[in-house]
CSV table of C-alpha atoms in Angstrom, one decimal:
chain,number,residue,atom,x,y,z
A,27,UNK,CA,13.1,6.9,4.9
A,28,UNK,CA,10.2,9.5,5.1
A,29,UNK,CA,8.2,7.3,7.2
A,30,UNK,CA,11.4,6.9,9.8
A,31,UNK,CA,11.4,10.6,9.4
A,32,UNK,CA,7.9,11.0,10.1
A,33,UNK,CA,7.9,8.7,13.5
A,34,UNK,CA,10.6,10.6,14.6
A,35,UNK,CA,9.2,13.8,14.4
A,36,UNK,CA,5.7,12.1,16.3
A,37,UNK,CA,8.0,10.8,19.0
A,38,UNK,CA,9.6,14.5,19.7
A,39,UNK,CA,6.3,16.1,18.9
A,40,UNK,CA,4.6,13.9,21.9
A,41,UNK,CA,7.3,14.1,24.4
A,42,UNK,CA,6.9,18.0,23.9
A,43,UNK,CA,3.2,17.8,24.0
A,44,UNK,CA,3.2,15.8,27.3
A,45,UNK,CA,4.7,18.8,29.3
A,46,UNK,CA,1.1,20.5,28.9
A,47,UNK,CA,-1.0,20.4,32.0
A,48,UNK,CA,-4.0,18.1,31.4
A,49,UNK,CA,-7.5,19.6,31.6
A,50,UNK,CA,-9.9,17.0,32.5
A,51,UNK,CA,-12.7,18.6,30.4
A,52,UNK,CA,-10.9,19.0,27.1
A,53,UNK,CA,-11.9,16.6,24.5
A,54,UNK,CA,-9.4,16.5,21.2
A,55,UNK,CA,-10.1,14.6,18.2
A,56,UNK,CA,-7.6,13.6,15.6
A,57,UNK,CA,-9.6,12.9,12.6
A,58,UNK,CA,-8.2,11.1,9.3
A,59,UNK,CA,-11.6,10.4,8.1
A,60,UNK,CA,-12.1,13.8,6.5
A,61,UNK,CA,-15.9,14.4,6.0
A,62,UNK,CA,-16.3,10.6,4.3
A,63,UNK,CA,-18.5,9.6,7.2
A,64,UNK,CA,-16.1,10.7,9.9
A,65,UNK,CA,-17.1,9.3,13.6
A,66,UNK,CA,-14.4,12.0,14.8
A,67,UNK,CA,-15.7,15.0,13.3
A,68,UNK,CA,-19.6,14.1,13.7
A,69,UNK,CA,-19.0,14.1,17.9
A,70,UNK,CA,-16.8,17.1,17.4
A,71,UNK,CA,-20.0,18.6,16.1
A,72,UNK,CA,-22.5,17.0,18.7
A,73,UNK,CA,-19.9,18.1,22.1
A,74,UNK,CA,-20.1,21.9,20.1
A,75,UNK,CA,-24.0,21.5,20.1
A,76,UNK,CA,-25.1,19.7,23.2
A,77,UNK,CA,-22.2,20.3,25.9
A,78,UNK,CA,-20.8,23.6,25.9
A,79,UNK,CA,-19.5,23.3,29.2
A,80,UNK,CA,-16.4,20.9,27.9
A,81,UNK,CA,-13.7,22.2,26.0
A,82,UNK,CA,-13.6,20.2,22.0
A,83,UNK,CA,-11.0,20.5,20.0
A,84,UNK,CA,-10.6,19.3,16.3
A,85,UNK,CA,-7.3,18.1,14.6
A,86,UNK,CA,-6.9,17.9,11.4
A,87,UNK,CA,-5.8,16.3,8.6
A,88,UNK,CA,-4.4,13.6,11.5
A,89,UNK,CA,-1.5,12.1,11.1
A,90,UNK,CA,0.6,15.1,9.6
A,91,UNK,CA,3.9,17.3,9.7
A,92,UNK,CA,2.4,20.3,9.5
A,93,UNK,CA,0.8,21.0,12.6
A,94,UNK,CA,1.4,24.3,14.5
A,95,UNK,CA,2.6,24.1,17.5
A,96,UNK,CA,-0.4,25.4,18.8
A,97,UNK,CA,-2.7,21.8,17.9
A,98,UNK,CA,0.3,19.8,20.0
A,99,UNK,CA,-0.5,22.2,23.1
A,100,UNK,CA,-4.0,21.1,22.3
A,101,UNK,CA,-3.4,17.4,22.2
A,102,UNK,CA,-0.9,18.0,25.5
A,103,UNK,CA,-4.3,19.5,27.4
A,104,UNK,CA,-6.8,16.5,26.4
A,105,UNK,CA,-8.0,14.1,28.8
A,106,UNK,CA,-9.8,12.7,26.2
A,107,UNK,CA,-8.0,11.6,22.7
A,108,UNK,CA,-10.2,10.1,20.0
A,109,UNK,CA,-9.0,8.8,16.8
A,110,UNK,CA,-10.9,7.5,13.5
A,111,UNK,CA,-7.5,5.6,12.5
A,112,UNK,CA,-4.7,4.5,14.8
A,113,UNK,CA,-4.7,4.8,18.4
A,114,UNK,CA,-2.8,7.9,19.9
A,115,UNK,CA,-1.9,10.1,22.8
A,116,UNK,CA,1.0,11.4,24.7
A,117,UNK,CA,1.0,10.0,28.1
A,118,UNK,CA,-0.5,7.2,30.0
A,119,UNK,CA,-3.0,9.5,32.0
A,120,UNK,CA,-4.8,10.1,28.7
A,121,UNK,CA,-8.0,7.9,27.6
A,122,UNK,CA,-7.6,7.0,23.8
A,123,UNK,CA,-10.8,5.9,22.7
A,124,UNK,CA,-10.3,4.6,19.2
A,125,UNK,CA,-13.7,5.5,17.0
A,126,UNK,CA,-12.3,3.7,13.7
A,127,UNK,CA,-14.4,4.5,10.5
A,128,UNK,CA,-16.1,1.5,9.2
A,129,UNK,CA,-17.1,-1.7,9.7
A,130,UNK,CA,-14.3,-3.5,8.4
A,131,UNK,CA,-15.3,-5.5,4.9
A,132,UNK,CA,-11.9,-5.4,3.0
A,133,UNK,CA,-8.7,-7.2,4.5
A,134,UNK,CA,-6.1,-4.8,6.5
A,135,UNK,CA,-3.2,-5.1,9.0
A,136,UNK,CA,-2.6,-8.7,9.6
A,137,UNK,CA,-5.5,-10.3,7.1
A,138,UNK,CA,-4.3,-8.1,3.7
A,139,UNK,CA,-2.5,-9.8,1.0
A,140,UNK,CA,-0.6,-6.1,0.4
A,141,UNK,CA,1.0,-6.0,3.8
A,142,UNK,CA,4.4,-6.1,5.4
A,143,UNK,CA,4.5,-8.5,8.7
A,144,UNK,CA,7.3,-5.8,9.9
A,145,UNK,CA,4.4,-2.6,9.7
A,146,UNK,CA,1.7,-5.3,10.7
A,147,UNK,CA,4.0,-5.9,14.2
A,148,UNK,CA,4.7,-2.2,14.5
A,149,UNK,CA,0.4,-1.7,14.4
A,150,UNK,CA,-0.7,-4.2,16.4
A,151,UNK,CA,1.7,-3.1,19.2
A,152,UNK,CA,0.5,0.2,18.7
A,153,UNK,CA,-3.1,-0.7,19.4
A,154,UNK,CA,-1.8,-3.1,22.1
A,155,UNK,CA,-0.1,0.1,23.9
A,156,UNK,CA,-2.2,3.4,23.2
A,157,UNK,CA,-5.9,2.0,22.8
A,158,UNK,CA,-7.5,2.5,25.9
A,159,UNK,CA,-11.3,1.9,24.2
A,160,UNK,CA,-12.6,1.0,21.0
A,161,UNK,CA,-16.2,1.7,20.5
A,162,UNK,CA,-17.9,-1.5,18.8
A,163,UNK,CA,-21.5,-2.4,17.4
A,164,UNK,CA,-21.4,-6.4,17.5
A,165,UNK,CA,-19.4,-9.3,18.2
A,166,UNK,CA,-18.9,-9.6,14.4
A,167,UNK,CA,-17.0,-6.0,14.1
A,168,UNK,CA,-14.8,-6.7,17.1
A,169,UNK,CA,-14.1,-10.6,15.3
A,170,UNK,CA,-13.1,-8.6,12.4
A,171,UNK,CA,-11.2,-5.8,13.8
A,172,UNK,CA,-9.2,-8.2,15.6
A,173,UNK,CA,-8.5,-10.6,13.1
A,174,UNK,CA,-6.9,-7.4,11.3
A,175,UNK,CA,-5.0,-5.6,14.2
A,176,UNK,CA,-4.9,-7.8,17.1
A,177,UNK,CA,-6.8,-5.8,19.4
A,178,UNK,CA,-7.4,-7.7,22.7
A,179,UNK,CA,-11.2,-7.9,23.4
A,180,UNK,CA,-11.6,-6.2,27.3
A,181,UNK,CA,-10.8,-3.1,25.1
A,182,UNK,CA,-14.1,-3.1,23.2
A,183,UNK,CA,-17.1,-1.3,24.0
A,184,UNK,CA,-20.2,-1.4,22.7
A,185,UNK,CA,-21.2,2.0,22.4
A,186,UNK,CA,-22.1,2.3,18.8
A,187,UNK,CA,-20.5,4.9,16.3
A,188,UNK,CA,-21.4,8.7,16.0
A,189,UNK,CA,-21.6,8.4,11.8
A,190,UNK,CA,-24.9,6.4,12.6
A,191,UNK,CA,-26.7,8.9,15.0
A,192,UNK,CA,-26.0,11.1,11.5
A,193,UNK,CA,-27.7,8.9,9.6
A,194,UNK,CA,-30.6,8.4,11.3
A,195,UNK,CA,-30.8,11.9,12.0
A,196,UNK,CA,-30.1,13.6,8.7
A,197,UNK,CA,-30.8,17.5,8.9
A,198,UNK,CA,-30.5,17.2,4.8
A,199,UNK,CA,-33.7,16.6,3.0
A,200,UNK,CA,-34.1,15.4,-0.5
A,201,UNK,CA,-35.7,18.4,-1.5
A,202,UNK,CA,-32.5,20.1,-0.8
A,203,UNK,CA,-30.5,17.8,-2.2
A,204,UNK,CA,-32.0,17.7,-5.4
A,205,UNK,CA,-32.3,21.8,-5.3
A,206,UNK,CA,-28.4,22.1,-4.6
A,207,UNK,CA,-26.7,19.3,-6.7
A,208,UNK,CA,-29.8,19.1,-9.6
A,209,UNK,CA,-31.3,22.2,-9.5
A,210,UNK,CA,-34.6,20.3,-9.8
A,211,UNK,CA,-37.6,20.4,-7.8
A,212,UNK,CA,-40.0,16.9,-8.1
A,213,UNK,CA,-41.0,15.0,-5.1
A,214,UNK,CA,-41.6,12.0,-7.2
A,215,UNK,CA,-37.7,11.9,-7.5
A,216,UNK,CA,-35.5,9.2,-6.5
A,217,UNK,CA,-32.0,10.0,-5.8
A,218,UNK,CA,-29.0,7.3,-5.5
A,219,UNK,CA,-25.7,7.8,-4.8
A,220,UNK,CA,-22.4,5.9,-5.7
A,221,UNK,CA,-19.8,5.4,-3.1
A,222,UNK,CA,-16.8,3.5,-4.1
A,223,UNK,CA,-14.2,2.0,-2.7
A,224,UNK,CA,-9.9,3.5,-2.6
A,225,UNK,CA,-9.2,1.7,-5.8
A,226,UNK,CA,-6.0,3.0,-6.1
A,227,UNK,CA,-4.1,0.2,-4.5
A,228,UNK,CA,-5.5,-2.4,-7.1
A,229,UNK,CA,-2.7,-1.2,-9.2
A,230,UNK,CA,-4.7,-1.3,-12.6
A,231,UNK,CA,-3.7,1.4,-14.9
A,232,UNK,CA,-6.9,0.1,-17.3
A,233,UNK,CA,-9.3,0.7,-14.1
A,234,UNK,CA,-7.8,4.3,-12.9
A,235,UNK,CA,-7.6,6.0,-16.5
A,236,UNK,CA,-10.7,5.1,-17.0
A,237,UNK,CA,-12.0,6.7,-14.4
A,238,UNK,CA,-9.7,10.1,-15.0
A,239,UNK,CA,-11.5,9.9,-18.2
A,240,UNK,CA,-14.6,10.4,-16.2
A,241,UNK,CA,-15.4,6.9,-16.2
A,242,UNK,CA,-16.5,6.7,-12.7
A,243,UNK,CA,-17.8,2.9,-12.9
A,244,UNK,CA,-14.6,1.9,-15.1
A,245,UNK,CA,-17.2,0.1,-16.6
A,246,UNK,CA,-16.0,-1.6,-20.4
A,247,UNK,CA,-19.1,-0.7,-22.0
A,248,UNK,CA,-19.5,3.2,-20.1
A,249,UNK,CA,-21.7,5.4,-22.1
A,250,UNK,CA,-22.5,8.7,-20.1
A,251,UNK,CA,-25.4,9.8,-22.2
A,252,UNK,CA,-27.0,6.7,-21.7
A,253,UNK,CA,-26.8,6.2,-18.4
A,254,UNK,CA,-28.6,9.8,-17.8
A,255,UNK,CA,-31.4,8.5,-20.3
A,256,UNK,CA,-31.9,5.8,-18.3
A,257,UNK,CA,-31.8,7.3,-15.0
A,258,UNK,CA,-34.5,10.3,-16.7
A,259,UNK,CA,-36.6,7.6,-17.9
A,260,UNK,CA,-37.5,6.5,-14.2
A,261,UNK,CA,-37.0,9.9,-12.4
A,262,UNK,CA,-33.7,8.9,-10.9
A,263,UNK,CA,-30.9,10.7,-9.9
A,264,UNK,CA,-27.2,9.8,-8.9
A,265,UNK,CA,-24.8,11.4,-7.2
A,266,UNK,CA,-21.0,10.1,-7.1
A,267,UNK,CA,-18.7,10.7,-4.3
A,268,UNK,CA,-15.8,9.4,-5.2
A,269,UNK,CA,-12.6,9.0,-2.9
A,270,UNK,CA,-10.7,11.7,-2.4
A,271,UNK,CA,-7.4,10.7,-4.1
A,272,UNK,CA,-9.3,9.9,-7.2
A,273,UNK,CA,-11.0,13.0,-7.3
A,274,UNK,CA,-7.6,14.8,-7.8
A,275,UNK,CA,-7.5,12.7,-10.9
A,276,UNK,CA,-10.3,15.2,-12.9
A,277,UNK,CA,-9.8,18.8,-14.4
A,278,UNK,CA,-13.6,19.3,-14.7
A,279,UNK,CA,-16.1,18.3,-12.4
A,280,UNK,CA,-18.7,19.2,-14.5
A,281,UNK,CA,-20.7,16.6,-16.0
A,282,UNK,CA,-22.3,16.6,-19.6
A,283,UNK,CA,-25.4,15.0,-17.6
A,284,UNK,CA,-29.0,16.2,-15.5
A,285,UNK,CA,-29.4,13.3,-13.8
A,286,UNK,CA,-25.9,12.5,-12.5
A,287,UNK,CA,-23.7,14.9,-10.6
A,288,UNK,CA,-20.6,15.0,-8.7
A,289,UNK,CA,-20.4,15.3,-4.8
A,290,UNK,CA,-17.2,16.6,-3.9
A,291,UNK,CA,-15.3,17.1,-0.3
A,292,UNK,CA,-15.0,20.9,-1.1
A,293,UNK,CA,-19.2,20.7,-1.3
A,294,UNK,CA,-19.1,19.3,2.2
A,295,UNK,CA,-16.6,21.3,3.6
A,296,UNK,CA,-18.6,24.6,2.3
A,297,UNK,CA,-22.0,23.4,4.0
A,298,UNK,CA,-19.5,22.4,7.2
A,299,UNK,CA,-21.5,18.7,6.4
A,300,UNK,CA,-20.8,15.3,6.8
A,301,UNK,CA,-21.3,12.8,4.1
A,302,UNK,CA,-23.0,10.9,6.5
A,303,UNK,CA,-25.3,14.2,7.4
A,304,UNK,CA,-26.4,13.7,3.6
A,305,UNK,CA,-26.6,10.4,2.8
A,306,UNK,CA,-29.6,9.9,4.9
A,307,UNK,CA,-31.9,11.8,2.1
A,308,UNK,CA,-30.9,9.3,-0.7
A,309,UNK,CA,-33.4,6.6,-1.8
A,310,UNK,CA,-30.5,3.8,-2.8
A,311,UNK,CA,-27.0,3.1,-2.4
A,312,UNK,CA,-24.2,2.2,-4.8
A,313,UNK,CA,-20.9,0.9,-3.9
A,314,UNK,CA,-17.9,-1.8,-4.8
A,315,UNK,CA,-16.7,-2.9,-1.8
A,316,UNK,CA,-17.0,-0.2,0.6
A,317,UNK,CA,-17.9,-1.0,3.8
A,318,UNK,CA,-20.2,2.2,3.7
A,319,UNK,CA,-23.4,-0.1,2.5
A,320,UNK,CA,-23.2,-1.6,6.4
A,321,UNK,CA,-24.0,1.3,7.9
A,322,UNK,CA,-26.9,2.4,5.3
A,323,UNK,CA,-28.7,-1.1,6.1
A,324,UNK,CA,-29.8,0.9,9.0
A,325,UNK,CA,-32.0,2.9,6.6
A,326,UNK,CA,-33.1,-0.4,4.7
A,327,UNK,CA,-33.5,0.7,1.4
A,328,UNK,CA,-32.3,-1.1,-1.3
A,329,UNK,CA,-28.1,-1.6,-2.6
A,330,UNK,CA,-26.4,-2.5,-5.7
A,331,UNK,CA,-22.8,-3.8,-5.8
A,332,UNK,CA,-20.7,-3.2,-8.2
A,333,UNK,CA,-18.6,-5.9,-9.2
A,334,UNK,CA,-16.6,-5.3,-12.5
A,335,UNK,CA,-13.0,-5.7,-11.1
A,336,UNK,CA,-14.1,-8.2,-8.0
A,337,UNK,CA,-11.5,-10.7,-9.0
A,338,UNK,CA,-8.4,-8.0,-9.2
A,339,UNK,CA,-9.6,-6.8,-5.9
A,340,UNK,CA,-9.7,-10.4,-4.2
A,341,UNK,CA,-6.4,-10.9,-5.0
A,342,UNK,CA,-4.5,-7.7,-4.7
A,343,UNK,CA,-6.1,-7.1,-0.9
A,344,UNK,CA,-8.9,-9.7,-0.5
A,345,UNK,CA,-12.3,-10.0,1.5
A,346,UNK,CA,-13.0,-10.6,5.3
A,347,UNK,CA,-15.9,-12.5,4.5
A,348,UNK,CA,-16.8,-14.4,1.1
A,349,UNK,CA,-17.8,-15.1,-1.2
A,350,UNK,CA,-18.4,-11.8,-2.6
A,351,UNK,CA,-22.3,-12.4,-3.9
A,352,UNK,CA,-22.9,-14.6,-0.6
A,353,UNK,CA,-22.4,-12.1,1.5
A,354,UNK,CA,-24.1,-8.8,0.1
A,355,UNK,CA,-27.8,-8.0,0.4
A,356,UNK,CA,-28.1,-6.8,-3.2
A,357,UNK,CA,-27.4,-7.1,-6.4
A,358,UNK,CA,-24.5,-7.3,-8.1
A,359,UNK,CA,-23.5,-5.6,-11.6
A,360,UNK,CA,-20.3,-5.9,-13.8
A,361,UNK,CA,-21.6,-3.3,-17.0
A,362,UNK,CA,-23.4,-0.6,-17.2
A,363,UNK,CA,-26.4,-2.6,-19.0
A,364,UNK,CA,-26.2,-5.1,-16.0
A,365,UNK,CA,-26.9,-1.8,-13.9
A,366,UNK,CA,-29.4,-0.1,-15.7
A,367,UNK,CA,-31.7,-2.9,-15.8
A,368,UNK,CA,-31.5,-3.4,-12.2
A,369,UNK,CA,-32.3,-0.1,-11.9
A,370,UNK,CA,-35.4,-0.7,-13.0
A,371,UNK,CA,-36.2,-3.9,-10.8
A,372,UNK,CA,-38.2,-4.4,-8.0
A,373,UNK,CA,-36.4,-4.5,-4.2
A,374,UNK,CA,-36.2,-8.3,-2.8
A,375,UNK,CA,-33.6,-7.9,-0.4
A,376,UNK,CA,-35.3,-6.5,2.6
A,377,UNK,CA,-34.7,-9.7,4.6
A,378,UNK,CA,-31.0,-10.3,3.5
A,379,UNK,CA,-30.2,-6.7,5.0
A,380,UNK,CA,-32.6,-7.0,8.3
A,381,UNK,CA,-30.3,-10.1,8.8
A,382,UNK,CA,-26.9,-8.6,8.1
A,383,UNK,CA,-28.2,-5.5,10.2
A,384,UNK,CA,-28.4,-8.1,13.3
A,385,UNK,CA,-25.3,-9.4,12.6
A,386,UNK,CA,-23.5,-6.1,12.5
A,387,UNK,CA,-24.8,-3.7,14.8
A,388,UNK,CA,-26.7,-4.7,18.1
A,389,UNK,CA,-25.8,-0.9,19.7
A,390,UNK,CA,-26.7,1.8,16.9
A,391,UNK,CA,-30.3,3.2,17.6
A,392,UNK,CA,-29.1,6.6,16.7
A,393,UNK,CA,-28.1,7.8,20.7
A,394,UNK,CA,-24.3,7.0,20.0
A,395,UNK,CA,-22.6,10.3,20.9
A,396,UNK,CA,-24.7,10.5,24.1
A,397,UNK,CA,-24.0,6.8,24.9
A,398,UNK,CA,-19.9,7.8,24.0
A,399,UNK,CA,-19.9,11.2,26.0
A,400,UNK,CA,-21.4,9.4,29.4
A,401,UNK,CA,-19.2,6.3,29.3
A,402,UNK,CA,-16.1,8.7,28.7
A,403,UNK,CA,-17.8,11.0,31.4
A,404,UNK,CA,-17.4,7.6,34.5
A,405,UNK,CA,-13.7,6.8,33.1
């Protein structure tokens, strides 16, 4: 019933919105990506910085009830829409350019084993109908995204994805990371952080109160004070960003640990950063199956994968691509001794992630908010 409700209320909202007169040098941006590597709200920032002379506006959290009237007005006035999830805008004269957020790794829409064909229909006819553009990096994305949504390929467009101009570009030392989350100054330092995946949706009560416990790996064999031993031992530090949901989950963010510290969205929101505007200053990545560990081959330093619920993931959602080990340049750890040894290993994988950079991005070289804004500019 509520989401009947709620695609009422868009239908009235954009038949109301449409009245607007459209300004063809007002740029709106819905973004549902939060600041969790958000293409949306990274060219928000760069049309603020480098082209005054258009008018941006910023909408969010997207979708959602609660917007003032005033945001609709907004979204009425746009020539251009962009969206980080599903396509949208309220009349045909509108160019939707659909920035997505992430390089799709994990099954959705049509692919996932956790979908309704009724919602997958009512998608892909929503992309077939709204999505003007959808900015791309490589034949393999647009495969995927496809296989997922049934996006028709003239709509693609190579023209790379803001997050990555962020990363390349990083106005966030290490220094200052270390300063503000470690209070710990040592240029010898290595910092890694931990990025997992929604694991909500895997329906494992074992997995999630382990992590409300403060568990974060939902590791069996989790042992805090060891971990930040081991991590001291070889002047490493980790940071965990955690999804949003499953941040809700703690009282305390405080940690009983030096070396390991939480990164939180309200830390992000207070330094008006991106993740993406921080992650290039770390010296490793971490991650389950998040699609996040694409984007950071573009830094080529090393990844670990962790593994420990694999099997209930394959089978509650499932992969795009498999098997699992085959297809990540790392390695992969199911305990926390697996991971603390390979902490302390030597990077092999340099070739495996130049190859799977290839693969997945022929269009990122960190100019992807210029490349966006002058395409958009000749439509």
């Amino acid at each position: 019933m509520k989401s009947i409700l709620f695609r009422l209320y868009l239908a009235v909202m954009k038949f109301l919105a449409r009245w607007q007169k459209e300004d063809p040098n007002t740029y709106v941006i819905l973004n549902g990506s939060g600041r969790s590597g958000s293409n949306g709200y990274l060219f928000y920032k760069y049309l603020c910085r480098e082209h005054p002379e258009v008018t941006a506006y910023l909408i969010e959290p997207w979708p959602s009830s609660h917007l003032p009237w005033s945001d609709w007005q907004k979204i009425g006035r746009a020539k251009y829409v962009l969206t980080t999830h599903q396509p949208f805008k309220v009349r045909k004269s509108q160019v939707n350019l659909a920035l997505w957020h992430g390089i799709p790794l994990k099954r959705m829409g049509t692919m996932a084993n956790n979908t309704q064909r009724r919602d997958n229909q009512r998608n892909e006819k929503l992309w077939h109908k709204t999505a003007d553009l959808v900015t791309s990096s490589s034949e393999l994305y647009e495969s995927l995204m496809s296989a997922c949504m049934g996006i028709e390929g003239p709509r693609y467009v190579q023209l790379g994805f803001p997050r990555i101009d962020s990363l390349l570009k990083s106005p966030y030392k290490k220094a200052q990371l270390l300063a503000d989350f470690f209070s710990c100054q040592d240029p010898e330092a290595q910092v890694g952080i931990y990025v997992p995946t929604f694991r909500y949706e895997l329906e494992e009560p074992e997995v999630m109160e382990r992590i409300k416990e403060g568990n974060f790996f939902a590791f069996s064999d989790f042992d805090l004070a060891a971990l930040d031993q081991a991590l001291a031992a070889r002047k490493q530090y980790l940071l965990v960003k955690l999804h949003p949901w499953e941040m809700k989950l703690f009282s305390d963010f405080h940690l009983e640990a030096k070396h390991v510290a939480f990164l939180n969205n309200s830390d992000l929101l207070a330094k008006k950063l991106d993740l993406y505007e921080i992650l290039g200053a770390t010296d490793f990545l971490m991650t389950d199956f998040s699609s996040i560990y694409f984007d950071y081959l573009h830094l080529d330093k090393p990844l670990i994968f962790i593994t420990n619920y694999l099997a209930q993931y394959e089978k509650t959602r499932g992969f795009l691509l498999g098997p699992y080990e085959k297809i990540v340049p790392g390695p992969c750890v199911a305990s926390q001794a697996d991971l603390v040894k390979q902490l302390g290993e030597k990077d092999g994988y340099g070739l495996e992630r130049k190859k799977w950079l290839e693969l997945s991005d022929q269009a990122d070289h960190g100019q992807a908010c210029q490349t966006i804004f002058d395409y958009l500019s000749g439509v």
